[in-house]
Coordinates of C-alpha atoms in Angstrom, one line a residue:
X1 CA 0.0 0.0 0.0
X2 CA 1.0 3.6 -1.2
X3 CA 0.8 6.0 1.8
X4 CA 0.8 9.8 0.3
X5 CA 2.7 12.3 1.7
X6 CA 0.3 15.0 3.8
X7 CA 1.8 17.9 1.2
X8 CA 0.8 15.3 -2.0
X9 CA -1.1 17.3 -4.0
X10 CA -3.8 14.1 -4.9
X11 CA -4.7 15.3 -1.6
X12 CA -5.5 18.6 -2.2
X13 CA -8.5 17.2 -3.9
X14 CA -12.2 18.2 -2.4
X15 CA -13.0 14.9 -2.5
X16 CA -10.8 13.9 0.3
X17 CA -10.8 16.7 2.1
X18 CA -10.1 15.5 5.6
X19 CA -11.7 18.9 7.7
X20 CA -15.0 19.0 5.3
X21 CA -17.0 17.7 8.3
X22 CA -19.0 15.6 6.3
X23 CA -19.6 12.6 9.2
X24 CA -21.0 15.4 11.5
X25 CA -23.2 16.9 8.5
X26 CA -24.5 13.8 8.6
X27 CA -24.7 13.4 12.0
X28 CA -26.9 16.6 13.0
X29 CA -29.2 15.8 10.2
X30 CA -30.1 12.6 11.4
X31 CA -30.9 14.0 14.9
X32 CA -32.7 16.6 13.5
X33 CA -34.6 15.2 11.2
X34 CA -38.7 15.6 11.7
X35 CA -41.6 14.2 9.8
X36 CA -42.5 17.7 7.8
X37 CA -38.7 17.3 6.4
X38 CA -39.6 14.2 4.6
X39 CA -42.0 14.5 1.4
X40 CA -45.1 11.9 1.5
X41 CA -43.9 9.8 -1.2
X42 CA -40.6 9.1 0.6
X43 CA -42.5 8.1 4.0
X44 CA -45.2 6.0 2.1
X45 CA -41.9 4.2 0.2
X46 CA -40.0 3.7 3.9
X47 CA -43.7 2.0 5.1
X48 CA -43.6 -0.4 2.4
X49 CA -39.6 -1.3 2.9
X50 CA -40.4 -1.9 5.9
X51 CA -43.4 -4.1 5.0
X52 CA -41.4 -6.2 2.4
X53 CA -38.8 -6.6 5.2
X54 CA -41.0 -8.1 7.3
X55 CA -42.4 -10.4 4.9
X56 CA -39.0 -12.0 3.5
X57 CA -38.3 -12.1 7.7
X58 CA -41.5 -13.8 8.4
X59 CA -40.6 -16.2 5.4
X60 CA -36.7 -16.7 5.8
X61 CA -37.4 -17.8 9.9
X62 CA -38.3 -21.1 8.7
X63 CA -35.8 -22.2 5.5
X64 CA -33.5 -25.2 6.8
X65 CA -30.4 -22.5 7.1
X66 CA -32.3 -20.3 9.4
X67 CA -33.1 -22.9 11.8
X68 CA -29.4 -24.5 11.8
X69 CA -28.7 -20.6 12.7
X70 CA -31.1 -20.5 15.6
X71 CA -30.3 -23.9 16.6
X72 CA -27.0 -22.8 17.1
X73 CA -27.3 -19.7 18.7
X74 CA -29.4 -20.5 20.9
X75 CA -26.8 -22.8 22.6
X76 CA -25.0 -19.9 23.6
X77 CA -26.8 -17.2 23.9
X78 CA -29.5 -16.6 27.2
X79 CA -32.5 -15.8 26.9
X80 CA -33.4 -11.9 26.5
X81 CA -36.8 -9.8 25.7
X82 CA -36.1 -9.0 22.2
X83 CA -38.2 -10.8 19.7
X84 CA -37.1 -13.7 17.3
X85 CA -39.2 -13.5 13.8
X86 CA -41.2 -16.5 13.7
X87 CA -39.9 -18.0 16.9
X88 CA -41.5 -17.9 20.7
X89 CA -38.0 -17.2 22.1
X90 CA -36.5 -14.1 23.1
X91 CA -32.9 -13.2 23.3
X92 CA -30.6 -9.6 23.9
X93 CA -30.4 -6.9 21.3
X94 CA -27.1 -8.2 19.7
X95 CA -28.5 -12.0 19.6
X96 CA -32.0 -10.6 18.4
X97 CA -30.8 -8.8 16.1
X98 CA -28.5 -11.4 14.1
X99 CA -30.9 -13.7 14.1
X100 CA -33.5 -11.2 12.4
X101 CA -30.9 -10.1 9.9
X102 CA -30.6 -13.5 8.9
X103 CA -33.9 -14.0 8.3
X104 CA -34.5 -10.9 6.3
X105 CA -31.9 -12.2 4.1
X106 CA -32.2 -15.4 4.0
X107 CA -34.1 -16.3 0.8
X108 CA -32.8 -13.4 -1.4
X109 CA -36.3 -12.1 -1.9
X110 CA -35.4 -9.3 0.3
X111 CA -34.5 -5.4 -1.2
X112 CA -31.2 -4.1 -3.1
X113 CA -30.0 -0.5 -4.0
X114 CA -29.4 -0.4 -7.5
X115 CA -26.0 1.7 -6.9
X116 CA -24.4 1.0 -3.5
X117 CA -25.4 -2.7 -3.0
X118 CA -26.5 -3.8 -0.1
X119 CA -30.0 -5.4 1.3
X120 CA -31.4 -2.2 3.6
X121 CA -33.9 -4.0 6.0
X122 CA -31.7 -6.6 6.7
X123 CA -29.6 -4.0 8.2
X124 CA -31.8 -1.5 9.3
X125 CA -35.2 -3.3 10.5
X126 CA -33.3 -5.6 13.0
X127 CA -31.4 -2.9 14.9
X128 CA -34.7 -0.9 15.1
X129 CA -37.1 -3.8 16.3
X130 CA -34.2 -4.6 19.1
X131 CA -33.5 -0.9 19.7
X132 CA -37.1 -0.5 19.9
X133 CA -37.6 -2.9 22.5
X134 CA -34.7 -1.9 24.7
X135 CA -36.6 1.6 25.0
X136 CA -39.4 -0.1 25.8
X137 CA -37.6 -2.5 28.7
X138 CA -38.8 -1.0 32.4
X139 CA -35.2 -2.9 33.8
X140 CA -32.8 -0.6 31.1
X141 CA -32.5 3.1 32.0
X142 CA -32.5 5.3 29.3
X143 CA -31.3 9.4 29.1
X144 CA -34.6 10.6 28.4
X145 CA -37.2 8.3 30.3
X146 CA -38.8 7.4 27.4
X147 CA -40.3 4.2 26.8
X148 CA -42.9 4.1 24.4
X149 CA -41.5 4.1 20.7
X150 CA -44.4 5.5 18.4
X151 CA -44.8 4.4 14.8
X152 CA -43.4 7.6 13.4
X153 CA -40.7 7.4 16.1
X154 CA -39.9 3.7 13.8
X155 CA -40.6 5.5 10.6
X156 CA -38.3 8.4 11.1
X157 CA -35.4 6.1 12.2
X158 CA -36.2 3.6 9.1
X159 CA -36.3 6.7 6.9
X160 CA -32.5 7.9 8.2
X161 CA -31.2 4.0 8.4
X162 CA -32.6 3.2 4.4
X163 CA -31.2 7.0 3.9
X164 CA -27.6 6.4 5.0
X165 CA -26.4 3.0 3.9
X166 CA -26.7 3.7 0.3
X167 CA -24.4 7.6 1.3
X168 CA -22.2 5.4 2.6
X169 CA -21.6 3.2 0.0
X170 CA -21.5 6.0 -3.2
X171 CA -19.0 8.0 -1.5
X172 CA -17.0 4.7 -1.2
X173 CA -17.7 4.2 -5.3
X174 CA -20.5 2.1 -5.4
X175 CA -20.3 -1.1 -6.8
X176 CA -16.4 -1.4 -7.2
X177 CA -16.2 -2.7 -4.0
X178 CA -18.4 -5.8 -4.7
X179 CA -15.9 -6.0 -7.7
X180 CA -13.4 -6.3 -5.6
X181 CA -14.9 -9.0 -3.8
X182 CA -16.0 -7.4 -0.6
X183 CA -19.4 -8.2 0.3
X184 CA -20.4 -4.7 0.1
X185 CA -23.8 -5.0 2.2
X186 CA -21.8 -5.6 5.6
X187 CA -20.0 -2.8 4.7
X188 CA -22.2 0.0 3.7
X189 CA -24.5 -1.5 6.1
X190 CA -22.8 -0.7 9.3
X191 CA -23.3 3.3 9.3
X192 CA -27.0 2.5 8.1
X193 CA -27.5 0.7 11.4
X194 CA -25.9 2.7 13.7
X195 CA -27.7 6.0 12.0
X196 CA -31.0 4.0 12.4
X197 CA -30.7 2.9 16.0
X198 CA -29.2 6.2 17.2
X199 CA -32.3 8.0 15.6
X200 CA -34.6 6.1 17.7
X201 CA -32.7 5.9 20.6
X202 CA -32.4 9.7 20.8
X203 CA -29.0 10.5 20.6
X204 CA -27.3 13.9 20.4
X205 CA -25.1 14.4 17.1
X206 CA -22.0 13.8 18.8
X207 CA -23.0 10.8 20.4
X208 CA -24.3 10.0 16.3
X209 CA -20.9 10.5 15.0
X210 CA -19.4 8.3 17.6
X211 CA -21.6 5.1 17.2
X212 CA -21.6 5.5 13.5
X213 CA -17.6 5.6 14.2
X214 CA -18.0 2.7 16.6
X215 CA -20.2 0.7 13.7
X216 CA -17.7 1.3 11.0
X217 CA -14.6 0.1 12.4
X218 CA -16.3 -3.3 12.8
X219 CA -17.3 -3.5 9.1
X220 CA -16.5 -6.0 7.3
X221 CA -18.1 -9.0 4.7
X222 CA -16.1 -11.2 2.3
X223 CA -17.9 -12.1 -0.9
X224 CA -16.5 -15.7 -0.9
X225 CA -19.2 -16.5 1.1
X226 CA -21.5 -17.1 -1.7
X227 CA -20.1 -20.2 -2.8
X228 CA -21.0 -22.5 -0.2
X229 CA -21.7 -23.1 3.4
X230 CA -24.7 -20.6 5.2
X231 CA -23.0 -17.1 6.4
X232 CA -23.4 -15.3 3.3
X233 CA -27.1 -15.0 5.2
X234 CA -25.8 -13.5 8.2
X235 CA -23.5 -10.6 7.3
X236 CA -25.6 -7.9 7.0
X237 CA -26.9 -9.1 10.2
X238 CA -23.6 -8.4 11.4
X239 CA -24.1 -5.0 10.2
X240 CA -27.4 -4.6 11.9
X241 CA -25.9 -6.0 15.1
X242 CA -22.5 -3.7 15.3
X243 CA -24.3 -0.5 14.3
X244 CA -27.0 -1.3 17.3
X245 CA -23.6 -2.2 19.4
X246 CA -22.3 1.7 18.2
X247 CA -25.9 3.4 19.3
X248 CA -26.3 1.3 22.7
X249 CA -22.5 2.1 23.4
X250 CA -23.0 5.6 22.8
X251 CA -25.9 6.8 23.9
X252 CA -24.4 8.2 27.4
X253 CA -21.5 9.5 25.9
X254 CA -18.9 7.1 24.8
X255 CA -16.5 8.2 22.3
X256 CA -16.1 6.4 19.4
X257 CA -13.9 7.4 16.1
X258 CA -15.0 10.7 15.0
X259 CA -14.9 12.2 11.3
X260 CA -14.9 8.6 10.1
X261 CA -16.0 8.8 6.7
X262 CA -13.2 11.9 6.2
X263 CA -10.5 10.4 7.7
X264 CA -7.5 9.9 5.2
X265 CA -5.8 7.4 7.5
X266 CA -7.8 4.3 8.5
X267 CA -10.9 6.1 7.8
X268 CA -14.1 4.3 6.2
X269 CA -13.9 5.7 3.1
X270 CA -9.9 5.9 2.6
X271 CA -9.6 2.0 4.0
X272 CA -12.7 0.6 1.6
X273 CA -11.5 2.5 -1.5
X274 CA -7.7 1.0 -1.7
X275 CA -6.6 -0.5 -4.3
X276 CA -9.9 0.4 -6.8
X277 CA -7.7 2.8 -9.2
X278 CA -10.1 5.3 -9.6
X279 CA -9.3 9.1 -9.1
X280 CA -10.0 10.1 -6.7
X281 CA -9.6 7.3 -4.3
X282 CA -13.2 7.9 -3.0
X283 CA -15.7 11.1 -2.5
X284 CA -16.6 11.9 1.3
X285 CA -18.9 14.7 -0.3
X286 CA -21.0 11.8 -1.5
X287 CA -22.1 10.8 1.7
X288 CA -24.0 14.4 2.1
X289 CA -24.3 15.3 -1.6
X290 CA -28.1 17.1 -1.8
X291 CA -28.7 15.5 1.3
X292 CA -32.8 16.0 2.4
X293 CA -33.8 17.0 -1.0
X294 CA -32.4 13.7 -3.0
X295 CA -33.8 10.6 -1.7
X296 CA -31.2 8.1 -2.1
X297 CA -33.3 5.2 -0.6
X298 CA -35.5 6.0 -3.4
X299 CA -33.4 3.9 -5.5
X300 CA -33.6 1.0 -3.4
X301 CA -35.2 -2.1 -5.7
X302 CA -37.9 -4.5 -4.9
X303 CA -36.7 -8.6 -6.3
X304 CA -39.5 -10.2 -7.5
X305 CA -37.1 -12.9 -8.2
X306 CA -35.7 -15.3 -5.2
X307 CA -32.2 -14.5 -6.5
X308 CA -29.1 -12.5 -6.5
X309 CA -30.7 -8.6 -8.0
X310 CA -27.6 -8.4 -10.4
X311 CA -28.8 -11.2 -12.5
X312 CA -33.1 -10.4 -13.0
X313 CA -31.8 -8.5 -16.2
X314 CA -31.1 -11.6 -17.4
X315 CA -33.6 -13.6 -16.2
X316 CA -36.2 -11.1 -18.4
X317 CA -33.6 -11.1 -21.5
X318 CA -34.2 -15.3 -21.0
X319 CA -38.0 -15.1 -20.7
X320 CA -38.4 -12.6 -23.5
X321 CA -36.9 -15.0 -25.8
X322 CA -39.2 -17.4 -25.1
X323 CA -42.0 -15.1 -24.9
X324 CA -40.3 -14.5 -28.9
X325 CA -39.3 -18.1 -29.5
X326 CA -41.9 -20.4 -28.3
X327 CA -41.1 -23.2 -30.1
X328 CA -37.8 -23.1 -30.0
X329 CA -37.3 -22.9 -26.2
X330 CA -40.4 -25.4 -25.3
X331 CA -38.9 -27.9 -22.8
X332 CA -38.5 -30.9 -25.8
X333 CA -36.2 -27.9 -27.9
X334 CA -34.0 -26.8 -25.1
X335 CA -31.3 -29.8 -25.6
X336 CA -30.8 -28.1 -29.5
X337 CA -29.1 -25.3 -27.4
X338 CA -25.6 -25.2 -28.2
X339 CA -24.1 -22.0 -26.7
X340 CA -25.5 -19.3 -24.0
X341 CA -23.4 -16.4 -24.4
X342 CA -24.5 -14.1 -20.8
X343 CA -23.3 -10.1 -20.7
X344 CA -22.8 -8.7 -17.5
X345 CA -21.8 -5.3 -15.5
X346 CA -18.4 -5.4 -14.0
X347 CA -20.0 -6.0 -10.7
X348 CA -22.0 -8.7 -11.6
X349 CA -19.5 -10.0 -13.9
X350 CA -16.9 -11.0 -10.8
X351 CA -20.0 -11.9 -8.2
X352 CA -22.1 -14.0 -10.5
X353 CA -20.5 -15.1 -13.6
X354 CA -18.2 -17.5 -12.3
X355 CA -18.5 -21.1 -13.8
X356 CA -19.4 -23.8 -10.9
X357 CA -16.6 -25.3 -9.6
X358 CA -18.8 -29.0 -8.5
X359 CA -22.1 -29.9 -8.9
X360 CA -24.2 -30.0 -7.7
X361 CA -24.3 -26.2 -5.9
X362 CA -25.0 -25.0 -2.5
X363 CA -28.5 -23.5 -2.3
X364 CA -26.6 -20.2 -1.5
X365 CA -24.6 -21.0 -4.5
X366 CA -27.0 -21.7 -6.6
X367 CA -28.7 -18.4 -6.2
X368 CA -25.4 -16.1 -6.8
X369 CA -24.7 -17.6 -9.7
X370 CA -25.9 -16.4 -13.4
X371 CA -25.6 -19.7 -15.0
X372 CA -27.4 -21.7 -12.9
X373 CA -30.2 -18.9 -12.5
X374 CA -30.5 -19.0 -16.1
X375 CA -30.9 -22.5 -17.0
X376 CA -33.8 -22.8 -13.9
X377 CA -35.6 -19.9 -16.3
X378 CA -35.0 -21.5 -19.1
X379 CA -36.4 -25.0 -17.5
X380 CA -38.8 -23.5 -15.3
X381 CA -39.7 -20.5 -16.6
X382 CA -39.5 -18.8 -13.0
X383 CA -36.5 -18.5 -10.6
X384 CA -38.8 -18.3 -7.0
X385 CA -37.5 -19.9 -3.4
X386 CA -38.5 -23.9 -5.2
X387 CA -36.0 -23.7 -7.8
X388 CA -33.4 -23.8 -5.1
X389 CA -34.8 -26.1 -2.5
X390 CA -32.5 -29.2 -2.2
X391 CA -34.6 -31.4 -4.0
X392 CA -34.1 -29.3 -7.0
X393 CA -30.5 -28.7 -7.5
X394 CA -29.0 -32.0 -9.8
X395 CA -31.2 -32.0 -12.2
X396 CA -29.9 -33.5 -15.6
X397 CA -32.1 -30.8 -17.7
X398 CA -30.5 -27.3 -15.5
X399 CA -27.3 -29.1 -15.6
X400 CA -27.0 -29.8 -19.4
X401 CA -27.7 -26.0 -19.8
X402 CA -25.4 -24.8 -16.8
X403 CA -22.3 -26.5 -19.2
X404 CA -23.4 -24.5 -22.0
X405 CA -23.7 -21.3 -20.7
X406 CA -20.4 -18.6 -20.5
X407 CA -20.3 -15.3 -18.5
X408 CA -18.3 -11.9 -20.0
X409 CA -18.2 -8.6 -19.0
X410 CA -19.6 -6.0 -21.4
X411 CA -19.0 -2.0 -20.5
X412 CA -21.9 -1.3 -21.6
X413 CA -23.9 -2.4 -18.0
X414 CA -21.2 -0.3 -16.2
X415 CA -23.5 2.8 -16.8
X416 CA -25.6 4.3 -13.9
X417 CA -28.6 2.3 -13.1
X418 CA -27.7 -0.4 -15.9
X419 CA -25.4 -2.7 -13.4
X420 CA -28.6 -5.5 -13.1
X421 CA -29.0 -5.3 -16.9
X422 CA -27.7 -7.9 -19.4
X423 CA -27.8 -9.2 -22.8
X424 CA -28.2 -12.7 -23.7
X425 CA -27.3 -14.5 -26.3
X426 CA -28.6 -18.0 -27.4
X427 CA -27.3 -20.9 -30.7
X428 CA -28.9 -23.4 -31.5
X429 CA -27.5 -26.6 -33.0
X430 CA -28.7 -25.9 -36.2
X431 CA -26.8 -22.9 -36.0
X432 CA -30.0 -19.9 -35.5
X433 CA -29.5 -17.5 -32.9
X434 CA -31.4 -15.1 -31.1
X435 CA -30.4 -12.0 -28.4
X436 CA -32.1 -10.2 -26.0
X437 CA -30.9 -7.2 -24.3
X438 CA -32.2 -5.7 -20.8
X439 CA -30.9 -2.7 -19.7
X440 CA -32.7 -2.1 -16.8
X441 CA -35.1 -4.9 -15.0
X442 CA -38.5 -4.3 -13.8
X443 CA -38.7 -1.8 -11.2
X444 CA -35.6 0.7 -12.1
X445 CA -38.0 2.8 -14.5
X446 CA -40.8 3.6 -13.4
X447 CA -39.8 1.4 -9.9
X448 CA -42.1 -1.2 -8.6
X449 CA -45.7 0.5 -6.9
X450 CA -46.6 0.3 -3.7
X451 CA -49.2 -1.9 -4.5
X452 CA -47.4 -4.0 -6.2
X453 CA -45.2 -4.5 -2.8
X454 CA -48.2 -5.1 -1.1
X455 CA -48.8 -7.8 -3.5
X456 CA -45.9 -9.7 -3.2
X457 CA -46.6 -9.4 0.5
X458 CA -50.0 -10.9 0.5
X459 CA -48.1 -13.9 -1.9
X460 CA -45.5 -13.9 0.3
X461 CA -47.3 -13.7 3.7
X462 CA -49.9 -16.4 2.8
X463 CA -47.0 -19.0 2.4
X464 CA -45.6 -18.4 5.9
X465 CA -48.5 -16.9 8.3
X466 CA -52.7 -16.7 8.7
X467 CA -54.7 -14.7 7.3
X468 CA -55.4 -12.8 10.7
X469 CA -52.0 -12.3 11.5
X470 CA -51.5 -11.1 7.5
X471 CA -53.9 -8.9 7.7
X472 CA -53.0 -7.0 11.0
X473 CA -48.9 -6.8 9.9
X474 CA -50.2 -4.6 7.1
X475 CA -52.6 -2.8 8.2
X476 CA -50.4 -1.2 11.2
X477 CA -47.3 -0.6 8.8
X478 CA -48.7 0.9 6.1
X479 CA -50.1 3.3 9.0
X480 CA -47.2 3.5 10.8
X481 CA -47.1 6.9 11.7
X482 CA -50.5 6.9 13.5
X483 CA -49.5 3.6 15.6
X484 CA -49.3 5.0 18.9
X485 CA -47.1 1.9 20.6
X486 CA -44.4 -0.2 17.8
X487 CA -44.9 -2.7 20.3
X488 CA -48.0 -4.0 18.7
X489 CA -46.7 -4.6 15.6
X490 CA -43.8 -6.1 17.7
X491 CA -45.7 -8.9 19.2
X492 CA -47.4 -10.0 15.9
X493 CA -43.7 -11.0 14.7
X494 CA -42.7 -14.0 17.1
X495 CA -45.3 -16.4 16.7
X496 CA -44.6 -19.5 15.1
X497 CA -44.4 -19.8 11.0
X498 CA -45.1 -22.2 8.4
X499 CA -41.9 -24.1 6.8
X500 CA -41.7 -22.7 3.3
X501 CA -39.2 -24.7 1.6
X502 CA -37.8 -28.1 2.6

């Protein structure tokens, strides 16, 4: 590593600036925001985030990897009064929240930004419903006496969590650091966390700047955790836990590492950007750039896909083909396949188009990569939670396409907003050939509705829970801001839920 000299004139750039004051910018802004600083379409988008965090919780509780997780954890840890999605066991905030991380992201139905990756309610929603609930405890002291936590108290704190991840992330260049094989989720989501929970838990802007300091230096994720195994499923729990750790630690005045997004040496953004060979290294700026009147969480996706997000371009490049083709990709026609050429961002290029190293793949495996994604499209015609149960994942038919299928990287995805798009080219043995190009997949522009979360909710929801219990989940989040007590969408979350994939 290249250390620069203080008088190097690369460091003369505004970018990197280490006196801008960006991390306490930040900081003041999340203490001060209010609900009349937040326009209605931006609260009614944080409600249903929330909601479709929930759902992929209430669904991910019972997959086979979750309850190894639980099993496991709940060797060690005692019991606490935070609630377990889906389970009628309570643990501490740090437990808690790991566990409910987990969940959220266990089944890759869960939500992506589209140009600092990471998976927001995973991060933010676990810290919150444990933060919540340490308010709430009449054995924990807190500064100001409060123990009630209103709706909008939750919504407010959602708002600044699905708000500051994505900052995070953009001033530390985005998706390069996925490139680089850092799993950037646990990364970016460690400030997201820690802005969250300290919104809630009502801490003065120093006291901010010190937990998000506290949550940054634990961050941390390495991408080679999609290949096998289970923890690719916790890490952004590991972000929701160790910015909930920063608040909690905080709150009464511990110090933690201040101007940590500015810092040039060992600082968040300096430490995250090394080695990426862009110019400049990385842009604190970023973190604050039009902050309160450009709505970064705005750009946070909605899958409709049980799947890694980088690759639903090319799921919809495969399915308009055989929307186009019929007859040539009907299930007796898809042995004529010769070749499946698949054109990928950067990015999504180094996390998903590697070729399978054994067969058959992990379930975790199987849904990070773009070849085996594909071929379940092409054989299904769908890529939901059943095309990666166990049961499913050595079949001849996926296989035989799997081998025929080669990733490259194409520029041309490396454009804003374009890094989930791909183009897809497909010969036949009689030498035809067809392509399909998606720049963008559903919900970039215009972005999936609110309805149409609700939707995938109700789908959702009815695979894991009753109707009752459903119908009272939505009903109090998508009026969140009129819920006088979060503890009664709280206690609707631990009951018992149906096992959704085997």
């Amino acid at each position: 590593m290249v250390v620069l000299d203080p008088n190097d004139p690369r460091l003369q750039d505004p970018a990197l600036d280490e006196n801008n004051g960006v991390t306490s910018q930040l900081s003041r802004w999340i203490t001060d925001l209010q609900l009349k600083d937040i326009p209605t379409d931006v609260l009614e988008r944080a409600k249903h985030l929330i909601l479709d965090g929930i759902v992929c919780g209430l669904v991910g509780a019972r997959v086979p990897w979750s309850e190894e997780c639980v099993t496991s954890v709940l060797d060690f840890e005692p019991p606490g009064y935070c609630t377990v999605i889906g389970y009628e066991k309570s643990l501490g905030p740090l437990a808690a929240a790991v566990l409910n991380g987990a969940f959220i992201q266990a089944t890759e139905l869960d939500d992506y930004h589209s140009g600092a990756p990471l998976h927001s309610a995973a991060v933010v929603l676990p810290a919150l419903f444990a933060a919540a609930q340490v308010i709430a405890n009449p054995t924990v002291p807190t500064k100001d006496g409060r123990k009630v936590v209103s709706g909008l108290d939750f919504l407010l704190a959602t708002v600044v969590g699905l708000e500051t991840g994505p900052r995070a992330g953009l001033g530390c260049g985005g998706t390069d650091l996925l490139k680089r094989g850092w799993h950037s989720g646990p990364v970016f989501g460690c400030p997201a966390s820690a802005a969250a929970s300290s919104k809630l838990l009502g801490l003065s802007a120093d006291d901010v700047e010190s937990a998000i300091g506290v949550a940054c230096t634990q961050a941390g994720g390495l991408m080679a955790a999609q290949y096998e195994g289970m923890i690719k499923r916790v890490q952004h729990a590991f972000a929701a836990r160790n910015g909930l750790f920063g608040a909690l630690l905080c709150r009464n005045g511990y110090v933690g590492i201040k101007k940590v997004f500015e810092r040039r040496y060992g600082g968040f953004l300096s430490m995250f950007s090394q080695g990426n060979g862009q110019t400049p290294q990385y842009d604190s700026r970023r973190v604050v750039e039009e902050l309160g009147s450009t709505w970064q969480m705005m750009n946070i996706r909605i899958k409709l896909y049980a799947c890694v997000g980088g690759c639903h371009g090319q799921i919809e490049a495969l399915a308009k083909l055989q929307e186009l083709h019929p007859d040539r990709f009907a299930p007796e026609n898809l042995s004529r396949i010769a070749k499946i050429q698949v054109y990928l961002s950067g990015a999504i290029y180094a996390h998903d188009g590697w070729a399978p190293e054994e067969r058959p793949m992990t379930e975790t495996g199987a849904q990070m990569n773009a070849a085996y994604i594909g071929a379940v499209q092409l054989v299904d015609r769908q890529v939901l939670l059943a095309q990666f149960a166990v049961s499913t994942l050595n079949r001849d038919e996926v296989w035989d396409l799997v081998y025929k299928t080669t990733c490259y990287h194409d520029t041309h995805f490396d454009k804003p907003h374009h890094v989930c798009g791909a183009r897809v080219v497909v010969d036949f043995d009689d030498g035809f050939q067809v392509e399909e190009l998606v720049n963008m997949p559903k919900g970039y522009d215009p972005p999936i509705t609110d309805e149409e979360i609700r939707m995938k909710y109700r789908r959702l929801a009815a695979s894991a829970i009753d109707q009752d219990r459903m119908e009272k989940i939505e009903k109090l989040v998508v009026g969140l801001e009129n819920l006088a007590d979060v503890s009664e969408l709280l206690e609707l979350l631990p009951a018992p839920t149906k096992r959704v994939l085997g």
